[in-house]
Structure formats: C-alpha cells, structure tokens
C-alpha cells in the first residue's frame, strides 16, 4: 500500500476525470522534491504529516514538529493554523472512538 497508493491514486483520479492538478497531488505528495509554488500539494503534504504525527497515517512521526517541516513555510499558514490542524485531527480521532 505504501509504495503503490500514489500511483493507484493518480490512476483512479484520472479515471474519474479529475483535473490534472488534483491527479498530480495524489501522485506526488510523497516525493522528496517540493515545488514551492504548488500550494495545494504543500497543504496535502502538511496534512499527511499531521496525520502521521497523531497516529492516523502510514508512518509513526509522533515526534515531528509541524512548524519545523519544509511544508510549514507555505505563505499564509501560521504556527497557530498548524496547531489548529493538529487539534482538529486529534478531536476527529477522539470522536471516532
């Protein structure tokens, strides 16, 4: 799943006739290289990191500081926004229990 979900996600999005921008996000959200101008991709990557941090992702990144990631440099996203994201995700996990 870990190695194939991006390619399968991309193919599925293409099959559903989604715009290329969204298809590329599905395909590229785990790449090491980061396009600093693709704000949608950066937001998805940051959400993915936040999910991993609180234990609902595919990796254990519980020691990650969201504000210390390269994705945290997205213009218009503050430390407060990242803290709110983390709390929202934690609350959603608590509600699901």
Coordinates of C-alpha atoms in Angstrom, one line a residue:
X1 CA 0.0 0.0 0.0
X2 CA 2.8 2.4 1.0
X3 CA 4.6 2.2 -2.3
X4 CA 1.6 1.9 -4.6
X5 CA -1.1 4.2 -3.2
X6 CA 0.3 7.3 -5.0
X7 CA 0.3 5.6 -8.5
X8 CA -3.0 3.9 -7.9
X9 CA -4.5 7.2 -6.6
X10 CA -3.2 9.0 -9.6
X11 CA -4.8 6.4 -12.0
X12 CA -8.0 6.4 -10.1
X13 CA -8.2 10.2 -10.2
X14 CA -7.6 10.2 -13.9
X15 CA -10.3 7.5 -14.4
X16 CA -12.7 9.8 -12.6
X17 CA -11.7 12.6 -14.9
X18 CA -10.4 14.9 -12.2
X19 CA -8.3 17.9 -13.1
X20 CA -4.6 17.2 -13.7
X21 CA -3.7 19.4 -10.7
X22 CA -5.6 17.1 -8.3
X23 CA -4.2 13.9 -10.0
X24 CA -0.7 15.2 -9.6
X25 CA -1.3 15.8 -5.9
X26 CA -2.3 12.2 -5.5
X27 CA 0.8 11.1 -7.4
X28 CA 3.3 13.5 -6.0
X29 CA 2.5 14.0 -2.3
X30 CA 5.3 11.8 -1.1
X31 CA 8.1 13.0 -3.4
X32 CA 11.2 14.3 -1.8
X33 CA 11.4 17.3 -4.2
X34 CA 8.9 20.0 -3.3
X35 CA 7.5 22.6 -5.8
X36 CA 7.3 25.7 -3.6
X37 CA 4.7 27.2 -5.9
X38 CA 2.2 24.2 -5.7
X39 CA 0.3 25.3 -2.6
X40 CA -2.3 22.6 -2.9
X41 CA 0.4 19.9 -2.9
X42 CA 2.1 21.5 0.1
X43 CA -1.1 21.6 2.0
X44 CA -1.8 18.0 1.3
X45 CA 1.7 17.0 2.3
X46 CA 1.4 19.0 5.6
X47 CA -2.0 17.3 6.4
X48 CA -0.3 14.0 5.7
X49 CA 2.5 14.8 8.1
X50 CA 0.0 15.9 10.7
X51 CA -2.0 12.6 10.3
X52 CA 1.3 10.6 10.8
X53 CA 2.1 12.7 13.8
X54 CA -1.1 11.9 15.6
X55 CA -1.1 8.2 14.6
X56 CA -3.6 8.0 11.8
X57 CA -1.1 7.9 8.9
X58 CA 1.0 5.2 7.4
X59 CA 4.2 6.2 9.4
X60 CA 4.9 7.0 13.0
X61 CA 6.1 10.5 13.1
X62 CA 4.9 11.3 16.6
X63 CA 8.0 13.4 17.4
X64 CA 7.5 15.7 14.4
X65 CA 7.1 19.4 14.9
X66 CA 4.7 20.6 12.2
X67 CA 6.3 24.0 12.4
X68 CA 9.7 22.6 11.6
X69 CA 8.8 20.9 8.3
X70 CA 9.6 22.4 5.0
X71 CA 5.9 22.5 4.2
X72 CA 5.4 24.9 7.2
X73 CA 6.8 27.7 5.1
X74 CA 3.7 27.9 3.0
X75 CA 2.8 31.6 2.7
X76 CA -0.3 32.5 4.8
X77 CA 0.0 29.4 7.1
X78 CA 0.9 30.4 10.7
X79 CA 2.0 28.3 13.6
X80 CA -1.5 28.8 15.0
X81 CA -3.0 27.4 11.9
X82 CA -0.8 24.3 12.2
X83 CA -1.7 23.9 15.9
X84 CA -5.4 24.1 15.0
X85 CA -4.9 21.5 12.3
X86 CA -3.3 19.1 14.8
X87 CA -6.1 19.7 17.4
X88 CA -8.8 19.2 14.8
X89 CA -7.3 15.9 13.7
X90 CA -6.9 14.7 17.3
X91 CA -10.5 15.7 18.0
X92 CA -11.7 13.8 14.9
X93 CA -9.9 10.7 16.1
X94 CA -11.4 11.0 19.6
X95 CA -14.9 11.3 18.1
X96 CA -14.4 8.2 16.1
X97 CA -13.6 6.1 19.2

